[in-house]
N, CA, C and O of each residue as an XYZ file, in Angstrom:
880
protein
N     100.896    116.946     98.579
C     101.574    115.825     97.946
C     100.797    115.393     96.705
O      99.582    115.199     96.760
N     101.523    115.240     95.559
C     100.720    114.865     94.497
C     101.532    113.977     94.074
O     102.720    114.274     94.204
N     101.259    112.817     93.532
C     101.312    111.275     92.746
C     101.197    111.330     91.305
O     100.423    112.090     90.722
N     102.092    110.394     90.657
C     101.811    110.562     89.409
C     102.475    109.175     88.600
O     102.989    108.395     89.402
N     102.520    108.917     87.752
C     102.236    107.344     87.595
C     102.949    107.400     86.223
O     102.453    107.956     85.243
N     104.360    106.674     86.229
C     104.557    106.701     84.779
C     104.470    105.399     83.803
O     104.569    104.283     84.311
N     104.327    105.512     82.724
C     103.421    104.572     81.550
C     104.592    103.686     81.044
O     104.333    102.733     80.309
N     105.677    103.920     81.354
C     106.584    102.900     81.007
C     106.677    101.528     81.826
O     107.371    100.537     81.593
N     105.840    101.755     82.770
C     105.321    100.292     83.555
C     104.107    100.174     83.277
O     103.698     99.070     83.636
N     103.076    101.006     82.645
C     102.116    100.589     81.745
C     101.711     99.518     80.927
O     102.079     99.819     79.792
N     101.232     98.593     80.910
C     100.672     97.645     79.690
C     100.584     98.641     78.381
O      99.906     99.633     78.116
N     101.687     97.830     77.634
C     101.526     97.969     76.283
C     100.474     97.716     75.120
O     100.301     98.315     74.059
N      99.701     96.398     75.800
C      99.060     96.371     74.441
C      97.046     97.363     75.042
O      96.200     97.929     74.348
N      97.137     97.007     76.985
C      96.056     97.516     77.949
C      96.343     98.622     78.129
O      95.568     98.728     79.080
N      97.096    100.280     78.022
C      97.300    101.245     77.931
C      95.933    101.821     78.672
O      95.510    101.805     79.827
N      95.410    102.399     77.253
C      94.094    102.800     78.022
C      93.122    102.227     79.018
O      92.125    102.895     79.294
N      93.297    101.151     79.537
C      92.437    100.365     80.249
C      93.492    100.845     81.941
O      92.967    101.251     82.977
N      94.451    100.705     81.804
C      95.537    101.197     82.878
C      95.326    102.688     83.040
O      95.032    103.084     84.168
N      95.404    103.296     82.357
C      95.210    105.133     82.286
C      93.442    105.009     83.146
O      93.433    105.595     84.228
N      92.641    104.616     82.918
C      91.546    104.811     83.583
C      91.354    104.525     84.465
O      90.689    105.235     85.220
N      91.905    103.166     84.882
C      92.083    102.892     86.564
C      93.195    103.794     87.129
O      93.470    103.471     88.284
N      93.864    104.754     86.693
C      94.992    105.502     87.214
C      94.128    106.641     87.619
O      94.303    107.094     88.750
N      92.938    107.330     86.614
C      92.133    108.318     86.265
C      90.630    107.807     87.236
O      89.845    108.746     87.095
N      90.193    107.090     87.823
C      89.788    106.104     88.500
C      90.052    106.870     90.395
O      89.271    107.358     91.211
N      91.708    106.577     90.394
C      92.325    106.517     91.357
C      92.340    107.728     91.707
O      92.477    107.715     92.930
N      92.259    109.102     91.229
C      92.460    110.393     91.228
C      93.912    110.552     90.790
O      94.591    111.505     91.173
N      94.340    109.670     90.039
C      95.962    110.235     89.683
C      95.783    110.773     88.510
O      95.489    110.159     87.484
N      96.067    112.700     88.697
C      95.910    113.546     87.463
C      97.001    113.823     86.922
O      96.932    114.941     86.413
N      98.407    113.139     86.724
C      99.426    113.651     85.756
C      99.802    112.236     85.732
O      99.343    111.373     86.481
N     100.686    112.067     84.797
C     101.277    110.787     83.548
C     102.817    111.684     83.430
O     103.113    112.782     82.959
N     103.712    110.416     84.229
C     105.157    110.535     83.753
C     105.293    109.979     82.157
O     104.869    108.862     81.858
N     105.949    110.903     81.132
C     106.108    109.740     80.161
C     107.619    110.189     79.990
O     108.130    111.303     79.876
N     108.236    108.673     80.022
C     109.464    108.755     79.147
C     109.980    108.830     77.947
O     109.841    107.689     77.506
N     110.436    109.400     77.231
C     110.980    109.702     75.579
C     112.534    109.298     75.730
O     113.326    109.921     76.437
N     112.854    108.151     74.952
C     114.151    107.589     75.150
C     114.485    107.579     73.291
O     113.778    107.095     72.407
N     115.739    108.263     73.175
C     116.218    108.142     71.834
C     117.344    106.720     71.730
O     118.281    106.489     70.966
N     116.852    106.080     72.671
C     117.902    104.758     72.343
C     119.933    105.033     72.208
O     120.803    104.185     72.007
N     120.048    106.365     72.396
C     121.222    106.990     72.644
C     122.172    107.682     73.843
O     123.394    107.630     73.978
N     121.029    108.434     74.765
C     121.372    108.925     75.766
C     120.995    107.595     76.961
O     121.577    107.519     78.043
N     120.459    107.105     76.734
C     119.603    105.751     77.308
C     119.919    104.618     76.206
O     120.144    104.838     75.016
N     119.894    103.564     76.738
C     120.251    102.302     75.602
C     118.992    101.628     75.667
O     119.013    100.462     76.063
N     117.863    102.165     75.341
C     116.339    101.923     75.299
C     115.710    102.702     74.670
O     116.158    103.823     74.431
N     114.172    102.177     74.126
C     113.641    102.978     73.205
C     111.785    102.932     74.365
O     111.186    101.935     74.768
N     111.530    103.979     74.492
C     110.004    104.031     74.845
C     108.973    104.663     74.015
O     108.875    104.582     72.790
N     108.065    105.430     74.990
C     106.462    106.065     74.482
C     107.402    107.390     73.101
O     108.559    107.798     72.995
N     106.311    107.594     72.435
C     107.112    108.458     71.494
C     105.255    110.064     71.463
O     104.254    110.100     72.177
N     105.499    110.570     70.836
C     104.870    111.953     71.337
C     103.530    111.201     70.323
O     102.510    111.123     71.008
N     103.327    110.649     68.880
C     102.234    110.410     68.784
C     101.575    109.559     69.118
O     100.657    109.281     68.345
N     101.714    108.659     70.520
C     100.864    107.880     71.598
C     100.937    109.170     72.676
O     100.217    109.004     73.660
N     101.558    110.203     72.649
C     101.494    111.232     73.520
C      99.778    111.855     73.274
O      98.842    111.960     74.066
N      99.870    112.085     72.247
C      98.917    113.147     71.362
C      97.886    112.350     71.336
O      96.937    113.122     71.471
N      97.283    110.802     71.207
C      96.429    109.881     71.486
C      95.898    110.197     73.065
O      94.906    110.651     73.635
N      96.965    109.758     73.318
C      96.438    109.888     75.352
C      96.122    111.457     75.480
O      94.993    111.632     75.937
N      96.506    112.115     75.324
C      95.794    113.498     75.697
C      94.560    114.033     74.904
O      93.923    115.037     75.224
N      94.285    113.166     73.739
C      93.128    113.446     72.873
C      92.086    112.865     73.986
O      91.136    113.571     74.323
N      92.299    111.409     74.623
C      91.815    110.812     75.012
C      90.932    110.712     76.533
O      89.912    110.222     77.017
N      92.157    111.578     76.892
C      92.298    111.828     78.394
C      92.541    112.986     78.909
O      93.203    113.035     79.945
N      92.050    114.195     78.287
C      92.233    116.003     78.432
C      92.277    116.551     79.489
O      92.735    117.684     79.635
N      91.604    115.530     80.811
C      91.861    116.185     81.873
C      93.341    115.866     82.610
O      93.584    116.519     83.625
N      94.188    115.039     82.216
C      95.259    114.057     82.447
C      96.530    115.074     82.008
O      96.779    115.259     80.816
N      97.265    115.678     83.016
C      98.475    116.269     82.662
C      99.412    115.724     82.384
O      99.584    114.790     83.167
N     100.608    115.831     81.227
C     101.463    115.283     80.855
C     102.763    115.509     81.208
O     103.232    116.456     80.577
N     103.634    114.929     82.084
C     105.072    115.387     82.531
C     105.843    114.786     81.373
O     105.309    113.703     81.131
N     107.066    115.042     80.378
C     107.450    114.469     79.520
C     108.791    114.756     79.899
O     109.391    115.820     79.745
N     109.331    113.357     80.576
C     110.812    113.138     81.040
C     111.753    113.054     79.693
O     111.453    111.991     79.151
N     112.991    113.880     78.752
C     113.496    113.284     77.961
C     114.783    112.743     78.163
O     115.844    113.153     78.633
N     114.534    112.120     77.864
C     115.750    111.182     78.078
C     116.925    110.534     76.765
O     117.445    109.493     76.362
N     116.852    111.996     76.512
C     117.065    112.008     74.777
C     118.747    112.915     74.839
O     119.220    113.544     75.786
N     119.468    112.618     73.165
C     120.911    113.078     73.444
C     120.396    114.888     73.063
O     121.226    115.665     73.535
N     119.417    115.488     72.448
C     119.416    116.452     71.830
C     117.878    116.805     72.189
O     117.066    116.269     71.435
N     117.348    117.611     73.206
C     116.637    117.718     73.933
C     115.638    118.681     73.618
O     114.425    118.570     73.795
N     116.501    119.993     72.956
C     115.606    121.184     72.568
C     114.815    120.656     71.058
O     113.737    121.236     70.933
N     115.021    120.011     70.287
C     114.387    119.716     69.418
C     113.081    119.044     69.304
O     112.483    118.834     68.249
N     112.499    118.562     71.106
C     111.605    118.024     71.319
C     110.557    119.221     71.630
O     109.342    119.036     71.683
N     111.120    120.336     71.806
C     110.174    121.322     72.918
C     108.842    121.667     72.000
O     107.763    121.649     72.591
N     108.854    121.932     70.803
C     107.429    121.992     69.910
C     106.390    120.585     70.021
O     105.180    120.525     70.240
N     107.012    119.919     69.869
C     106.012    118.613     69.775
C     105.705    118.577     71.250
O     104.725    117.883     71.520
N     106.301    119.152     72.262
C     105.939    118.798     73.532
C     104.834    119.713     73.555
O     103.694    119.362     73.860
N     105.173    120.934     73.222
C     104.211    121.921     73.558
C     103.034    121.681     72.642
O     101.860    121.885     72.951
N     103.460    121.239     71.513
C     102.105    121.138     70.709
C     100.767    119.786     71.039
O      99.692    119.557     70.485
N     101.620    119.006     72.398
C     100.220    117.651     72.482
C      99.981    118.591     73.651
O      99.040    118.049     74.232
N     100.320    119.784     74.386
C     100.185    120.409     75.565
C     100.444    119.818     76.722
O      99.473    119.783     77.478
N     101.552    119.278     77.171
C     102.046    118.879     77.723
C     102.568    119.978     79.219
O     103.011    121.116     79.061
N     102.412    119.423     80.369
C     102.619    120.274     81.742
C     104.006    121.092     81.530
O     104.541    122.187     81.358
N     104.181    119.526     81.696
C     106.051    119.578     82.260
C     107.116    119.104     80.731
O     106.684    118.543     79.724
N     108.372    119.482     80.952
C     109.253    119.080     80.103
C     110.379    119.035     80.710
O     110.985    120.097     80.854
N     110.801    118.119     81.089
C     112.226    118.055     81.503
C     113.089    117.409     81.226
O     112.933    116.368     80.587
N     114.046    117.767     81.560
C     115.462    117.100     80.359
C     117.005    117.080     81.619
O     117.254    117.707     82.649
N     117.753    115.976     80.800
C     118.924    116.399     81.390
C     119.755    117.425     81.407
O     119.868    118.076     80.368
N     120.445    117.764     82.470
C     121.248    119.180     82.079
C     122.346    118.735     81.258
O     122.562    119.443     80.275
N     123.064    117.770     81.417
C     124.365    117.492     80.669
C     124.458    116.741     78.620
O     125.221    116.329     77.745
N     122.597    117.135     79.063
C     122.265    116.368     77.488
C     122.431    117.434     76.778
O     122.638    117.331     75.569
N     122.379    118.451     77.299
C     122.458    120.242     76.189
C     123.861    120.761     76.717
O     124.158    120.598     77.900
N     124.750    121.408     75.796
C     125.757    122.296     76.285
C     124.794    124.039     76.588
O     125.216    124.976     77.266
N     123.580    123.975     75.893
C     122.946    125.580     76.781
C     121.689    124.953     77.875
O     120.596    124.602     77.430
N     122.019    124.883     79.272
C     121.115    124.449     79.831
C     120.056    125.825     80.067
O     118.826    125.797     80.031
N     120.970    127.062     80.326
C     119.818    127.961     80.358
C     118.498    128.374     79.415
O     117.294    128.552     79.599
N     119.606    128.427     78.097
C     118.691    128.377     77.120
C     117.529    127.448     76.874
O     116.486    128.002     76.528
N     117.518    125.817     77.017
C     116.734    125.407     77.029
C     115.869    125.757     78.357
O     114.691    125.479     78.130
N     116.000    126.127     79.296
C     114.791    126.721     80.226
C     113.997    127.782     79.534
O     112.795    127.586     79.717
N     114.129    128.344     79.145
C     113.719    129.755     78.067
C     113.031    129.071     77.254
O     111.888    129.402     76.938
N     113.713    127.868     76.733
C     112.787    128.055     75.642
C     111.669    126.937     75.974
O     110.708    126.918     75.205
N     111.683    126.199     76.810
C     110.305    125.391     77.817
C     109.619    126.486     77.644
O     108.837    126.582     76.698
N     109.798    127.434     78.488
C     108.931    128.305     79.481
C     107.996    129.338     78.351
O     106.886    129.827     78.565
N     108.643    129.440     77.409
C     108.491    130.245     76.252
C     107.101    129.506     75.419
O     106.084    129.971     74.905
N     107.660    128.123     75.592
C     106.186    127.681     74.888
C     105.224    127.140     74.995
O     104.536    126.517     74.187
N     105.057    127.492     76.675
C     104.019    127.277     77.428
C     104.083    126.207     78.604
O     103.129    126.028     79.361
N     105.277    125.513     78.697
C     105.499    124.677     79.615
C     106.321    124.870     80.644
O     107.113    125.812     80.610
N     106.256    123.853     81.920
C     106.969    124.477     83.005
C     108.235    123.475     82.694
O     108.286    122.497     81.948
N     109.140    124.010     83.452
C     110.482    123.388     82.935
C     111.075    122.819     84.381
O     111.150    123.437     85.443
N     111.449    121.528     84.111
C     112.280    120.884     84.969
C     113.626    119.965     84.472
O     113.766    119.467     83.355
N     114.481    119.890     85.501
C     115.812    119.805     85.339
C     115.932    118.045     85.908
O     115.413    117.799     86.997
N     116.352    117.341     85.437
C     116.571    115.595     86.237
C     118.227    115.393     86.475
O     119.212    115.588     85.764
N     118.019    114.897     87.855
C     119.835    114.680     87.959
C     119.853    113.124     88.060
O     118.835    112.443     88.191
N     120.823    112.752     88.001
C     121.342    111.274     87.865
C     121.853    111.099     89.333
O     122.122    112.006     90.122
N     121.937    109.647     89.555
C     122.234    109.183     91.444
C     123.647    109.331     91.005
O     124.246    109.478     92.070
N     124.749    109.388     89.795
C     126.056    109.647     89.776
C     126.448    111.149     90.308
O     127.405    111.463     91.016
N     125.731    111.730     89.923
C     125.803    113.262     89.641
C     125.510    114.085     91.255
O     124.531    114.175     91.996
N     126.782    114.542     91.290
C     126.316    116.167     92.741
C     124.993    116.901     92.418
O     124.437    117.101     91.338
N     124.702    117.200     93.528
C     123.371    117.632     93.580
C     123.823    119.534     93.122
O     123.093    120.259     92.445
N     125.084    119.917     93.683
C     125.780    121.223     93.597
C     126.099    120.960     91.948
O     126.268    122.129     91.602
N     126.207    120.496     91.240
C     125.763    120.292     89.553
C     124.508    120.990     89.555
O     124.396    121.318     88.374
N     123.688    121.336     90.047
C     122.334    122.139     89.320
C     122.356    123.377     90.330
O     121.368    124.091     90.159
N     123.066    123.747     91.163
C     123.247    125.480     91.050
C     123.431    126.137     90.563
O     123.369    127.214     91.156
N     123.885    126.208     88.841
C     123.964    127.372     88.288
C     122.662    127.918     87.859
O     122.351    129.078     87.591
N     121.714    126.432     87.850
C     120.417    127.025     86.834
C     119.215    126.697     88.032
O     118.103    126.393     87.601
N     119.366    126.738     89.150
C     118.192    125.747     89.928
C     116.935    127.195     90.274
O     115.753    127.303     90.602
N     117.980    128.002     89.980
C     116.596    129.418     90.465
C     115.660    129.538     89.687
O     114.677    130.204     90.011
N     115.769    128.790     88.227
C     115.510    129.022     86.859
C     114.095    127.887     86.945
O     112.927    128.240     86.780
N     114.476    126.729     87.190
C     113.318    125.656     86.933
C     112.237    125.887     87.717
O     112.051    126.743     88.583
N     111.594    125.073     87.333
C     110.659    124.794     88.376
C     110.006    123.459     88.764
O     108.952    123.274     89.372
N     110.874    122.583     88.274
C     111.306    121.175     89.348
C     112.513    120.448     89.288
O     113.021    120.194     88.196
N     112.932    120.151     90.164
C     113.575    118.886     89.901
C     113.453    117.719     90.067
O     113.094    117.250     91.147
N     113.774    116.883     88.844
C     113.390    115.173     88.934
C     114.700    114.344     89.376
O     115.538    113.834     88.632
N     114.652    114.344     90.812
C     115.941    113.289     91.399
C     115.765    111.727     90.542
O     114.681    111.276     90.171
N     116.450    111.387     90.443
C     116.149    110.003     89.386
C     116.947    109.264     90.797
O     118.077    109.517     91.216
N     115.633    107.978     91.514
C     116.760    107.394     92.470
C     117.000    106.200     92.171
O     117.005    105.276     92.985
N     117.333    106.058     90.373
C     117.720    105.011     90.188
C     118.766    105.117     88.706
O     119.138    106.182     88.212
N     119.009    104.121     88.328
C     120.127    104.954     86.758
C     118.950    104.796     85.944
O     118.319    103.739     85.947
N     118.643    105.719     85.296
C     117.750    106.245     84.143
C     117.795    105.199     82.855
O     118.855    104.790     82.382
N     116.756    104.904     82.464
C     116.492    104.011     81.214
C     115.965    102.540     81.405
O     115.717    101.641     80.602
N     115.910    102.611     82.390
C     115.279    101.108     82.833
C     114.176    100.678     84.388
O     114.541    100.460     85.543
N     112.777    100.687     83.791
C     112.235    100.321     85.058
C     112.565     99.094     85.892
O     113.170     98.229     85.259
N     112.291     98.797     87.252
C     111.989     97.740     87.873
C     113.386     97.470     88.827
O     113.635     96.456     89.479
N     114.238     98.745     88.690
C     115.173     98.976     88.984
C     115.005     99.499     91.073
O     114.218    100.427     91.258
N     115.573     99.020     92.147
C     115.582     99.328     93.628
C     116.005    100.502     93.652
O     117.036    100.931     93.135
N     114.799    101.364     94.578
C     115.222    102.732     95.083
C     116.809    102.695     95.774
O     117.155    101.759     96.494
N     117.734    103.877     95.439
C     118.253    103.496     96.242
C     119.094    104.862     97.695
O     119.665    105.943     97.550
N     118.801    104.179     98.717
C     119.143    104.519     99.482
C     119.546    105.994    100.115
O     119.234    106.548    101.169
N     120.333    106.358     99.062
C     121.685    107.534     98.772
C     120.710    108.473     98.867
O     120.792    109.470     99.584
N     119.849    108.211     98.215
C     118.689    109.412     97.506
C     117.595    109.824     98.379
O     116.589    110.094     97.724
N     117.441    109.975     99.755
C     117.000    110.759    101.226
C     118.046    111.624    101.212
O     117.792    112.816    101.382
N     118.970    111.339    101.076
C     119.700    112.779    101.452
C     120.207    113.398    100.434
O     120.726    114.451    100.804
N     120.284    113.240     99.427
C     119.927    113.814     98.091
C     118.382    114.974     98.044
O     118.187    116.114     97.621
N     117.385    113.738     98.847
C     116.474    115.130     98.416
C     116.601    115.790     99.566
O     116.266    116.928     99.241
N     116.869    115.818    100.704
C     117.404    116.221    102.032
C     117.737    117.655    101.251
O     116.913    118.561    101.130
N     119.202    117.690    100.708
C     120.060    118.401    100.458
C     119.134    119.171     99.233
O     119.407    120.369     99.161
N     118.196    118.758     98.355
C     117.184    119.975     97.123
C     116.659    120.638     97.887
O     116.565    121.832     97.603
N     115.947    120.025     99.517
C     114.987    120.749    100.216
C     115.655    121.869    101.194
O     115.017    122.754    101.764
N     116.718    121.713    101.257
C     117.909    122.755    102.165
C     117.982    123.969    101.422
O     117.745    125.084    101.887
N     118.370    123.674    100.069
C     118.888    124.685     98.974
C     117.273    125.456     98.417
O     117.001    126.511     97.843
N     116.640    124.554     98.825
C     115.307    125.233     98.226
C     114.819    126.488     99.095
O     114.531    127.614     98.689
N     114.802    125.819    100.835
C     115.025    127.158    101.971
C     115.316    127.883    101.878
O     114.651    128.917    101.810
N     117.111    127.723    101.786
C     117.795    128.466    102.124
C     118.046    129.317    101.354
O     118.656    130.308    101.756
N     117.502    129.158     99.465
C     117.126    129.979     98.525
C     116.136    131.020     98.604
O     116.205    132.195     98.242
N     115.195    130.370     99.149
C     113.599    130.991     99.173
C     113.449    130.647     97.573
O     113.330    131.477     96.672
N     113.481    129.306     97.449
C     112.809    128.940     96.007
C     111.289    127.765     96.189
O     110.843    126.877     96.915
N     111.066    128.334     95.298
C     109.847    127.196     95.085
C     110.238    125.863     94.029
O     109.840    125.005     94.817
N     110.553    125.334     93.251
C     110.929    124.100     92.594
C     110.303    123.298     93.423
O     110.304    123.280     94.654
N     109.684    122.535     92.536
C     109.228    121.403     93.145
C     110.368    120.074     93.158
O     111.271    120.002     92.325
N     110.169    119.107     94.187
C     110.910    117.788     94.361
C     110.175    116.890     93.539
O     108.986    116.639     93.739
N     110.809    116.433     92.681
C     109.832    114.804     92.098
C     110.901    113.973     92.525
O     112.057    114.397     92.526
N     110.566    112.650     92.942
C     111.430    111.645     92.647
C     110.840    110.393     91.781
O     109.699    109.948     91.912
N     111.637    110.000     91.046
C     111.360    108.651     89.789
C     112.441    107.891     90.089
O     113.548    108.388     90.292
N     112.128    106.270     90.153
C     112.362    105.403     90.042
C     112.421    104.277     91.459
O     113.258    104.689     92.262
N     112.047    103.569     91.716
C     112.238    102.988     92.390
C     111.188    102.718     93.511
O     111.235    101.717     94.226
N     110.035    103.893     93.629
C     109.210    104.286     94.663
C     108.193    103.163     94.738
O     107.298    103.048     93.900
N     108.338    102.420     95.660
C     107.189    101.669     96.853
C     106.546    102.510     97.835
O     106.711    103.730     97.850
N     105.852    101.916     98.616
C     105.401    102.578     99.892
C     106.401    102.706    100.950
O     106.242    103.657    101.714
N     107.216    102.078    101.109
C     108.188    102.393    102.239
C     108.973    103.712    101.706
O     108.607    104.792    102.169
N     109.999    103.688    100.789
C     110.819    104.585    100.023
C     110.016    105.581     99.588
O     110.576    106.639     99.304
N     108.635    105.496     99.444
C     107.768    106.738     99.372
C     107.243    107.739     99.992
O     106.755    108.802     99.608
N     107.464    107.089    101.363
C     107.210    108.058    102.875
C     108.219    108.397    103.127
O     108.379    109.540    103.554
N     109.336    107.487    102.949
C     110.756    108.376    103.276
C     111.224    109.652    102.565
O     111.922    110.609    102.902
N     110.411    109.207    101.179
C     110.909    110.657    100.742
C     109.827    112.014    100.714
O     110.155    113.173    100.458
N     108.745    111.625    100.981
C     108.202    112.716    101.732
C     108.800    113.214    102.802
O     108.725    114.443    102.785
N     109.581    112.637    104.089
C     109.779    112.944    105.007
C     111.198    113.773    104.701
O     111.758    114.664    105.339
N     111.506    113.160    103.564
C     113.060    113.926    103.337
C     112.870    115.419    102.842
O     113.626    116.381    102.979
N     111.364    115.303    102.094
C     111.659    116.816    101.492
C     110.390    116.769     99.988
O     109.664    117.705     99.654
N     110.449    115.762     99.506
C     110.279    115.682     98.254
C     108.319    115.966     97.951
O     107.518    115.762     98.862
N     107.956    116.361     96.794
C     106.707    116.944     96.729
C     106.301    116.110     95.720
O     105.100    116.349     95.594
N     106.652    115.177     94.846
C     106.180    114.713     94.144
C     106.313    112.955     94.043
O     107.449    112.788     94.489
N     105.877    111.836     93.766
C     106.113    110.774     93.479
C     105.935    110.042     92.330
O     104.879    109.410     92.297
N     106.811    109.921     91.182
C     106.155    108.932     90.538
C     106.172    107.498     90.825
O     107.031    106.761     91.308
N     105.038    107.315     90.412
C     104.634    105.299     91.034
C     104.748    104.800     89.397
O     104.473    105.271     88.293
N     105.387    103.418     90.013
C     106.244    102.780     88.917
C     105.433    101.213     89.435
O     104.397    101.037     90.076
N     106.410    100.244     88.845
C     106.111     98.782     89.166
C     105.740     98.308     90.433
O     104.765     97.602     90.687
N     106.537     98.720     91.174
C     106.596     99.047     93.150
C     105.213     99.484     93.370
O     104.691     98.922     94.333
N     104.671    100.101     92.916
C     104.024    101.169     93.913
C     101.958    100.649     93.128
O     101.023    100.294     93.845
N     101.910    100.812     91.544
C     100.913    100.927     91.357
C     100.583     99.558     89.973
O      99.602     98.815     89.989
N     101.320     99.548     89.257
C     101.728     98.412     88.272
C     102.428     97.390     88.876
O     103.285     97.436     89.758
N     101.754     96.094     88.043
C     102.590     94.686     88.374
C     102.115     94.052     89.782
O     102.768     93.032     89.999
N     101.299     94.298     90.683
C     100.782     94.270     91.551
C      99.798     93.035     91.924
O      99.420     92.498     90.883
N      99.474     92.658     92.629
C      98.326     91.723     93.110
C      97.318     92.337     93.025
O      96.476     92.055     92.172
N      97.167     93.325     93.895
C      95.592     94.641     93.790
C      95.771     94.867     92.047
O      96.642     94.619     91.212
N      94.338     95.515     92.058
C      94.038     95.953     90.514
C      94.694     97.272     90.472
O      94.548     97.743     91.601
N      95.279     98.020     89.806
C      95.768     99.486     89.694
C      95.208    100.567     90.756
O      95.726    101.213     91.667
N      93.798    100.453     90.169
C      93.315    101.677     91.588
C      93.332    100.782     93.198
O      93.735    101.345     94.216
N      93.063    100.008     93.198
C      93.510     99.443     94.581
C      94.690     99.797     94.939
O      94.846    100.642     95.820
N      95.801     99.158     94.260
C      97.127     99.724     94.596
C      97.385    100.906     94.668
O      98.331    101.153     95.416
N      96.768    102.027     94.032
C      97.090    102.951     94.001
C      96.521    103.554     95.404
O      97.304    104.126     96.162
N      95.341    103.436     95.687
C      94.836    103.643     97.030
C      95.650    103.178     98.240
O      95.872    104.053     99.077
N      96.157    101.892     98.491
C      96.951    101.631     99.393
C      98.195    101.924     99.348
O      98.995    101.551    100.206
N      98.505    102.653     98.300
C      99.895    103.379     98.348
C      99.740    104.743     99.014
O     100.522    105.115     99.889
N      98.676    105.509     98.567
C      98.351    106.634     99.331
C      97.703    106.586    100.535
O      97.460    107.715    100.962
N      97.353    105.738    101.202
C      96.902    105.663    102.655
C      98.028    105.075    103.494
O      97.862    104.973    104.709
N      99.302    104.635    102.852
C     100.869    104.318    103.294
C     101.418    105.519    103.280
O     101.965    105.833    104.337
N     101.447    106.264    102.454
C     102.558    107.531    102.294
C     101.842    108.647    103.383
O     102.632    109.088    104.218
N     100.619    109.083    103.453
C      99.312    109.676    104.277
C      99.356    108.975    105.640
O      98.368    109.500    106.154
N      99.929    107.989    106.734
C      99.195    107.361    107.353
C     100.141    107.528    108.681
O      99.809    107.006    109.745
């Protein structure tokens, strides 16, 4: 099980002071969101605070969620701050394959994000192809938003197809994750967590505190 913490519940003006108690905590990857204010009706982190934090923080892997109308045009700047992950919506590109190719091509691993509107049988044409998927269990573009519910058997149903494939893809889920909704979705299937407001930000405990008692909840 690996944890990962995205910066859009980050302190804006305390950034780096948050990244070190995250780095502190043993949390080695950073969700960041890229919102073109189009596909999303919000604007977030943009790639040169990307390229800062990884100057900054080299051992710190970068997952870069886009959440953008035109997706492949990001894949150089992604690859160029060296970034892990890149993932995008499928319905934001009319070539979803192609953009897997061309992730993978420039050094990054490629993952696919579905929406809580969206069938999960929507990402069989390309699911042999990625190598994660980001269940979003909440509507995309806005933190602070309740896990919801639907989304256990959502990842239920990635971890069936993943079997019954003989695929490896990893499960992430974003949005909504506390400690309760965070064990559930371990138990459902899922391999990844990002911790949001719920879980590690906004908190009473200091960041790595929270972050510790989130992982001795999900572990326990």
């Amino acid at each position: 099980m690996r944890l990962s913490a995205t910066l859009a519940c980050a302190s804006q003006i305390n950034m780096i002071e948050d990244i070190r108690e995250l780095e502190k905590a043993g949390i080695d990857l950073l969700h960041i969101d890229i919102m073109d204010g189009n596909y999303v009706p919000n604007l977030s982190l943009n790639f040169r605070l990307c390229q800062e934090i990884k100057e900054t923080f080299p051992n710190m892997a970068l997952d870069i969620h886009m959440m953008v109308t035109n997706p492949l045009q990001y894949i150089k700047q992604a690859a160029d701050i060296q970034a892990e992950w890149f993932t995008f919506h499928m319905h934001a590109t009319h070539f979803p394959c192609r953009m897997i190719d061309a992730i993978k091509q420039s050094g990054m691993k490629a993952g696919v994000a579905i929406n809580p509107s969206e069938p999960i049988s929507n990402l069989l044409p390309i699911i042999a192809k990625v190598d994660m998927v980001l269940l979003m269990a909440i509507e995309p573009g806005f933190s602070g938003q309740q896990f919801m519910d639907a989304s256990y058997e959502r990842i239920s149903q990635l971890n069936k197809i993943r079997q019954e494939k003989q695929l490896d893809f990893i499960i992430n889920v974003d949005g909504g994750i506390d400690p309760v909704s965070g064990k559930k979705s371990i138990e459902s299937g899922a391999d990844l967590l990002v911790m949001g407001m719920f879980a590690c930000f906004n908190q009473v405990d200091s960041i790595w505190e929270a972050c510790m008692k989130f992982h001795q909840h999900i572990n326990g």
